[in-house]
Amino acid sequence: MSGSSAATMKLTLRIWRQKDGKAAGKLETYKLDAVSPDMSFLEMLDVLNEQLTKSGGDPVSFDHDCREGICGACSMVINGRPHGPRKATTTCQLHMRSFKDGDTITIEPWRAAPFPVIKDLSVSRSSFDRIIAAGGFVSINTGSTVDGNATPIGKTDADEAMDYAQCIGCGACVAACPNAAAMLFTGAKVAHLVKLPQGQVERSGRVRNMVAQMDLEGFGSCTNHGECSEACPKEIPFDAIVMLNREYMRATVAGKE
Amino acid sequence: MDLNARIPEGPIAEKWDRHRFEMKLVNPANKRKFTVIVVGTGLAGGAAAATLAELGYHVDCFCFQDSPRRAHSIAAQGGINAAKNYQNDGDSIYRLFYDTVKGGDFRAREANVYRLAQVSVNIIDQCVAQGVPFAREYGGTLSNRSFGGAQVSRTFYARGQTGQQLLLGAYQALERQIGLGTVKMYPRTEMLDLVVINGHARGIVVRDLLTGEVRAHAADAVVLATGGYGNVFYLSTNAKGSNVTATYRAYKRGAGFANPCFTQIHPTCIPVSGHYQSKLTLMSESLRNDGRVWVPKQKGDARRPQDIPEDERDYYLERRYPSFGNLVPRDVASRAAKQACDEGRGVGPSKMAVYLDFADAIKRLTQKGVADRYGNLFEMYERITGENPYATPMRIYPAVHYTMGGLWVDYNLMSTVPGLHVIGEANFSDHGANRLGASALMQGLADGYFILPYTIGNYLATAKQPKVSADHPEFKRSIAEVNAQTSRLLSINGKHSVDEFHRELGLVMWDHCGMARNEAGLKKALGLIPEIRERFWKEVRVPGVGAEFNQNLEKAGRVADFLEFGELMCLDALTRDESCGGHFREEHQMDDGEAKRDDERFAHAAVWEYKGPGQAPALHKEQLEFEHVHLATRVYT
């Protein structure tokens, strides 16, 4: 059993420090001793921040909340990879046993124009909220519903809808994309709703409006690198982008409602 | 303090219908003239903000997270209860009502709980219509499972991410209204004070977390949906940002705080691994449907679990509670785990854990069958611990998970401050002294979609308060007070971090006001907490300035409130000289170690009124009547 292993690690951290959205930023170097392999990556940063606080320094800002991989708040590029080296793992669920004694770790914020840096590793992802506000919903008011079992939905469709619906809105897909495209994020919502009968009524308007908002926010276009799906901590399939393109063509070129 | 619950007359099954008819309505054309503030965007707040906007009100909505989609409801795993009886197994509104009152150990208000069970069925319909991808059967119907403490299958779920999917449903409804301009959303904005004018809640003072600006927002009514206070223990399953500040500051402005000592300890969490631990992770208790809980029969047995033969294992839940087995309610399961560890039979490096074993389930269902049900939970466990739970049993231990206490509300979900409504986990709610699994999501959405939107209309139609603006002197006074506290925190410039004090408080709370409590321990805690608080205000270092994005300052303000609130919790736990549900006073137990209630003296909600700094709070009581579910000892054997 690995349980709690006694051996600790010494690490060198290179962390992006930026006072605010206007200031220029740069990588600063910090040394950290006695890192336990059972610590989470964020707990390792907590230890650094505690040291900085007690020695009169300025702790590193970073976003985090649930620390169990579901809220989507944590957002760091670790050694060049969004959320770090482990597949299907958010930063908060990454543990130090994925690193070795003596490692140098470089930590940077998401890099994309539609995700402006607020401070250090914290960025704004409100552009994602605006994409959802443009059409990522079913227009149903509270109360005007039929019984939950009135419309049967096949298990396969329900399961596939769930595969796309599990997006946590962290933005790793954008951070990983050389074009800073948000098509995996947008496609995941479009695909989730198009798989279900409830999503049919607004099918065309939804995809048109969400894509228009995505462009307005300044996200780039997909050129089929597939880095987004690789970086996605929830493993949203690349098919989401195929679905997005197909739905968009259907709604615009074919002009279907 | 007026604690009239305003329970409607008539038979319990007709109260809500009757009340809906009797309540005053706001004319559709007048709704847009009213502004409602909603603080918090979890299931309760998100649902309420969206629904109020659909009805035509103008809504100003606030959350401290960077997006309303990240509220902590998102982390709920297991499911949501509803009395649909789709499984034809004998469920009904009355049974869900009965189970909830009994599960709460007779410390909840019957009329509210009945209404909760009634509207539970509407919630599922609503969520399906929004496109929530609930689990389905091959025939296309909704799938159900049975869940902690229930003998019927009434729990709806979306893999192990039910809270996420329900929250995204509410979030999308909210974003739709934001897009339509009916809701003005303020993310990364934290409420720091409630403003009361002429006895009515008329707005809030907030800090913009991006710029540090402190400003006022006026409204016709205020809704708090700010969640629970489990982080008073430092280590809990709550998100790191979850805090008591909004409800505690409302308490300081006159809202009664009910049953603060009622906290829920969840039996199936991943054990603590070291001093650096920043939070605890829950493993959904749906795991108890197929996993078997055990410890070695021998004290200090250091063998690997697979080397311990069957007859040397103690499946203590199955042994002690043969009819419920591993599915006993959370408080019962948690205390039994503590007992096993206290006896020296705990497992793992810390010896503060018990096994949750899936070997039999894998034999019965195959590994793929188990993966289909719990795959994502198994992966999460493996990521955190580095162990493969298909091959070796999980290690689990109880952790603070939910708080049943909260601001007191009447049947209309209004606090003791007129105009201040409180919904979801933030109110003292429907769960009594113990919440059943899959009932938090139900209550949050019931309050937000189907109860508050009606009752707040009645308040707005009858309150007849003059319009106020954010220039009112009360707002200015409150802004000055908030700014003064900020300056004070930043000027201490001591040698210790905020977290050091938070950890110290958490340990005192866990040791003396946790799974088991006694008079001596609570009195000790009541001596220790003011001493920690005093040192905090002398020795803390909060780096940075007020007029910037400053996460240290945010945290310091929240911990300052926890350092006062912890004392109120211990006082409540000391005053409630009985055991009930999650509140276990060691002095009051049955011969078999079960909680022993004292209905003669304590069949009430204990409501605390703030009396000023340094003053003891005043205790008021709402007597609880049990007309339908007769007071009885909970038996799960």
Coordinates of N, CA, C and O in Angstrom, one line a residue, chain B residues 331-421:
Chain B
D331 N -25.6 9.6 10.7 CA -25.1 9.8 12.1 C -24.7 8.5 12.7 O -23.7 8.3 13.4
V332 N -25.6 7.5 12.5 CA -25.4 6.2 13.1 C -24.1 5.5 12.6 O -23.3 5.0 13.3
A333 N -24.0 5.6 11.3 CA -22.8 5.0 10.6 C -21.5 5.7 11.1 O -20.5 5.0 11.3
S334 N -21.6 7.0 11.2 CA -20.4 7.8 11.6 C -19.9 7.4 13.0 O -18.8 7.2 13.3
R335 N -20.9 7.4 13.9 CA -20.5 7.1 15.3 C -20.0 5.7 15.5 O -19.1 5.5 16.2
A336 N -20.6 4.8 14.7 CA -20.1 3.4 14.8 C -18.6 3.3 14.3 O -17.8 2.5 14.9
A337 N -18.3 4.1 13.3 CA -16.9 4.1 12.8 C -15.9 4.7 13.8 O -14.9 4.1 14.1
K338 N -16.4 5.8 14.5 CA -15.6 6.4 15.5 C -15.3 5.4 16.7 O -14.2 5.2 17.2
Q339 N -16.4 4.7 17.0 CA -16.4 3.7 18.1 C -15.3 2.6 17.8 O -14.5 2.3 18.6
A340 N -15.4 2.1 16.5 CA -14.5 1.0 16.2 C -13.0 1.5 16.3 O -12.1 0.8 16.7
C341 N -12.8 2.8 15.8 CA -11.4 3.3 15.9 C -11.0 3.6 17.3 O -9.9 3.4 17.7
D342 N -11.9 4.1 18.1 CA -11.6 4.4 19.5 C -11.3 3.1 20.3 O -10.5 3.2 21.2
E343 N -11.9 2.0 19.8 CA -11.5 0.7 20.4 C -10.2 0.2 20.0 O -9.8 -0.9 20.4
G344 N -9.5 0.9 19.1 CA -8.2 0.5 18.6 C -8.3 -0.5 17.5 O -7.3 -1.2 17.1
R345 N -9.4 -0.5 16.8 CA -9.5 -1.4 15.6 C -9.5 -0.7 14.3 O -9.8 -1.3 13.3
G346 N -9.1 0.6 14.3 CA -9.0 1.3 13.1 C -7.9 0.8 12.2 O -7.0 0.1 12.7
V347 N -7.9 1.1 10.9 CA -7.0 0.6 9.9 C -6.2 1.7 9.2 O -6.6 2.9 9.4
G348 N -5.3 1.3 8.4 CA -4.5 2.3 7.6 C -3.4 2.9 8.5 O -3.3 2.7 9.7
P349 N -2.5 3.8 7.9 CA -1.4 4.3 8.6 C -1.8 5.1 9.8 O -1.1 5.1 10.9
S350 N -2.9 5.9 9.8 CA -3.3 6.7 10.9 C -4.1 5.9 11.9 O -4.4 6.4 13.0
K351 N -4.6 4.7 11.6 CA -5.5 3.9 12.4 C -6.8 4.7 12.6 O -7.6 4.3 13.5
M352 N -7.1 5.7 11.9 CA -8.3 6.4 12.0 C -9.1 6.2 10.7 O -9.4 7.2 9.9
A353 N -9.4 5.0 10.4 CA -10.2 4.6 9.2 C -10.8 3.2 9.4 O -10.3 2.4 10.2
V354 N -11.8 3.0 8.6 CA -12.4 1.6 8.5 C -12.4 1.2 7.0 O -12.3 2.0 6.1
Y355 N -12.6 -0.1 6.8 CA -12.6 -0.6 5.4 C -14.0 -0.5 4.8 O -15.0 -0.7 5.5
L356 N -14.1 -0.1 3.5 CA -15.3 -0.2 2.7 C -14.9 -1.2 1.6 O -14.2 -0.8 0.7
D357 N -15.5 -2.4 1.6 CA -15.0 -3.5 0.8 C -15.9 -3.8 -0.3 O -17.1 -4.1 0.0
F358 N -15.4 -3.9 -1.5 CA -16.3 -4.2 -2.7 C -16.0 -5.6 -3.2 O -16.5 -6.0 -4.3
A359 N -15.2 -6.4 -2.5 CA -14.9 -7.8 -3.0 C -16.2 -8.6 -3.3 O -16.3 -9.2 -4.4
D360 N -17.1 -8.6 -2.4 CA -18.3 -9.4 -2.7 C -19.1 -8.8 -3.8 O -19.7 -9.5 -4.6
A361 N -19.2 -7.5 -3.9 CA -19.9 -6.8 -5.0 C -19.3 -7.2 -6.4 O -20.0 -7.4 -7.4
I362 N -17.9 -7.2 -6.4 CA -17.3 -7.6 -7.6 C -17.6 -9.0 -8.0 O -17.8 -9.3 -9.2
K363 N -17.6 -9.9 -7.0 CA -18.0 -11.3 -7.3 C -19.4 -11.4 -7.9 O -19.7 -12.1 -8.8
R364 N -20.3 -10.6 -7.3 CA -21.7 -10.6 -7.7 C -22.0 -9.9 -9.0 O -22.7 -10.4 -9.8
L365 N -21.4 -8.8 -9.2 CA -21.7 -7.9 -10.3 C -20.6 -7.9 -11.4 O -20.9 -7.4 -12.5
T366 N -19.5 -8.5 -11.2 CA -18.3 -8.4 -12.0 C -17.7 -7.0 -11.8 O -18.3 -6.1 -11.4
Q367 N -16.4 -6.9 -12.1 CA -15.7 -5.7 -12.0 C -16.3 -4.6 -12.9 O -16.5 -3.4 -12.5
K368 N -16.8 -5.0 -14.0 CA -17.4 -4.1 -15.0 C -18.7 -3.6 -14.4 O -19.1 -2.4 -14.5
G369 N -19.5 -4.5 -13.8 CA -20.7 -4.1 -13.1 C -20.5 -3.0 -12.1 O -21.3 -2.0 -12.0
V370 N -19.5 -3.2 -11.3 CA -19.2 -2.3 -10.2 C -18.7 -0.9 -10.8 O -19.1 0.1 -10.4
A371 N -17.9 -1.1 -11.9 CA -17.4 0.2 -12.6 C -18.5 1.0 -13.2 O -18.5 2.2 -13.1
D372 N -19.5 0.3 -13.7 CA -20.7 1.0 -14.3 C -21.4 1.8 -13.2 O -21.9 2.9 -13.5
R373 N -21.5 1.3 -12.0 CA -22.2 2.0 -11.0 C -21.3 3.1 -10.3 O -21.8 4.2 -10.0
Y374 N -20.0 2.8 -10.1 CA -19.2 3.7 -9.2 C -17.9 4.1 -9.9 O -17.0 4.5 -9.2
G375 N -17.8 3.9 -11.2 CA -16.5 4.0 -11.8 C -15.8 5.3 -11.5 O -14.6 5.3 -11.1
N376 N -16.5 6.4 -11.6 CA -15.8 7.7 -11.3 C -15.4 7.9 -9.9 O -14.4 8.5 -9.6
L377 N -16.2 7.3 -9.0 CA -15.8 7.4 -7.6 C -14.5 6.6 -7.3 O -13.7 7.0 -6.5
F378 N -14.5 5.4 -7.9 CA -13.3 4.6 -7.8 C -12.0 5.3 -8.3 O -10.9 5.2 -7.7
E379 N -12.2 6.0 -9.5 CA -11.1 6.7 -10.0 C -10.6 7.8 -9.1 O -9.5 8.1 -8.9
M380 N -11.6 8.5 -8.6 CA -11.3 9.6 -7.7 C -10.5 9.1 -6.5 O -9.5 9.7 -6.0
Y381 N -11.0 8.0 -5.9 CA -10.3 7.4 -4.8 C -8.8 7.1 -5.1 O -7.9 7.4 -4.4
E382 N -8.7 6.5 -6.3 CA -7.3 6.1 -6.7 C -6.4 7.3 -6.9 O -5.3 7.3 -6.5
R383 N -7.0 8.4 -7.5 CA -6.2 9.6 -7.7 C -5.7 10.2 -6.4 O -4.6 10.7 -6.3
I384 N -6.6 10.2 -5.4 CA -6.2 10.8 -4.1 C -5.3 10.0 -3.3 O -4.3 10.5 -2.7
T385 N -5.6 8.7 -3.2 CA -4.8 7.8 -2.3 C -3.7 7.1 -3.0 O -2.8 6.6 -2.3
G386 N -3.7 6.9 -4.3 CA -2.7 6.1 -5.0 C -3.0 4.6 -4.8 O -2.1 3.8 -5.1
E387 N -4.2 4.2 -4.3 CA -4.5 2.8 -4.2 C -5.7 2.4 -5.1 O -6.5 3.2 -5.4
N388 N -5.7 1.2 -5.5 CA -6.7 0.7 -6.5 C -7.8 0.0 -5.7 O -7.6 -1.1 -5.2
P389 N -9.0 0.6 -5.6 CA -10.0 0.1 -4.7 C -10.7 -1.2 -5.3 O -11.5 -1.8 -4.6
Y390 N -10.4 -1.5 -6.6 CA -10.9 -2.8 -7.1 C -10.1 -4.0 -6.5 O -10.6 -5.1 -6.3
A391 N -8.8 -3.7 -6.1 CA -8.0 -4.7 -5.6 C -7.9 -4.7 -4.1 O -7.7 -5.8 -3.5
T392 N -8.0 -3.6 -3.5 CA -7.9 -3.5 -2.0 C -9.0 -2.7 -1.5 O -9.4 -1.7 -2.2
P393 N -9.5 -3.0 -0.3 CA -10.7 -2.2 0.2 C -10.4 -0.7 0.3 O -9.3 -0.4 0.6
M394 N -11.4 0.1 0.1 CA -11.2 1.5 0.4 C -11.1 1.7 1.9 O -11.6 0.9 2.7
R395 N -10.4 2.8 2.3 CA -10.3 3.2 3.7 C -11.2 4.5 3.8 O -11.0 5.4 3.0
I396 N -12.1 4.5 4.7 CA -12.9 5.6 4.9 C -13.0 6.1 6.3 O -12.7 5.3 7.3
Y397 N -13.4 7.3 6.6 CA -13.6 7.8 7.9 C -14.6 9.0 7.8 O -14.6 9.7 6.8
P398 N -15.3 9.2 8.9 CA -16.3 10.3 8.9 C -15.7 11.7 8.8 O -14.6 11.9 9.2
A399 N -16.4 12.6 8.1 CA -15.9 14.0 8.1 C -17.1 14.9 8.1 O -18.2 14.5 7.7
V400 N -16.9 16.1 8.5 CA -18.0 17.1 8.5 C -18.4 17.4 7.1 O -17.6 17.6 6.2
H401 N -19.7 17.4 6.9 CA -20.2 17.4 5.5 C -21.4 18.4 5.3 O -21.5 19.0 4.2
Y402 N -22.2 18.6 6.3 CA -23.4 19.4 6.1 C -23.8 20.0 7.4 O -23.5 19.4 8.5
T403 N -24.5 21.2 7.4 CA -24.9 21.8 8.7 C -26.4 22.0 8.6 O -26.9 22.7 7.7
M404 N -27.1 21.3 9.5 CA -28.6 21.4 9.5 C -29.0 22.7 10.1 O -30.1 23.2 9.8
G405 N -28.2 23.2 11.1 CA -28.6 24.5 11.7 C -28.4 25.6 10.6 O -27.9 25.4 9.5
G406 N -29.0 26.8 11.0 CA -28.9 27.9 10.0 C -29.8 29.0 10.5 O -30.4 28.9 11.6
L407 N -30.0 30.0 9.7 CA -30.9 31.1 10.2 C -32.3 30.6 10.3 O -32.8 29.8 9.4
W408 N -33.0 31.0 11.4 CA -34.4 30.5 11.6 C -35.3 31.2 10.5 O -35.1 32.3 10.2
V409 N -36.2 30.4 10.0 CA -37.2 30.9 9.1 C -38.6 30.4 9.4 O -38.7 29.3 10.0
D410 N -39.6 31.1 9.1 CA -41.0 30.7 9.3 C -41.4 29.8 8.1 O -40.6 29.5 7.2
Y411 N -42.7 29.5 8.0 CA -43.2 28.7 6.9 C -43.0 29.4 5.5 O -42.9 28.7 4.5
N412 N -42.9 30.7 5.6 CA -42.6 31.4 4.3 C -41.2 31.6 4.0 O -40.8 32.3 3.0
L413 N -40.3 30.9 4.7 CA -38.9 31.0 4.6 C -38.3 32.4 4.8 O -37.3 32.7 4.3
M414 N -39.0 33.1 5.7 CA -38.6 34.4 6.1 C -38.0 34.4 7.5 O -38.5 33.7 8.4
S415 N -36.9 35.1 7.7 CA -36.2 35.1 8.9 C -36.9 36.0 9.9 O -37.9 36.5 9.6
T416 N -36.3 36.2 11.1 CA -36.9 37.1 12.1 C -36.7 38.6 11.7 O -37.3 39.4 12.3
V417 N -36.0 38.8 10.6 CA -35.9 40.2 10.1 C -36.9 40.2 8.9 O -36.6 39.6 7.8
P418 N -38.0 41.0 8.9 CA -38.9 41.0 7.8 C -38.2 41.4 6.5 O -37.3 42.2 6.5
G419 N -38.5 40.6 5.4 CA -37.9 40.9 4.1 C -36.6 40.1 3.9 O -36.2 39.9 2.7
L420 N -36.0 39.5 5.0 CA -34.9 38.7 4.8 C -35.3 37.2 4.7 O -35.8 36.7 5.7
H421 N -35.2 36.6 3.5 CA -35.5 35.3 3.3 C -34.3 34.4 3.2 O -33.2 34.9 2.7

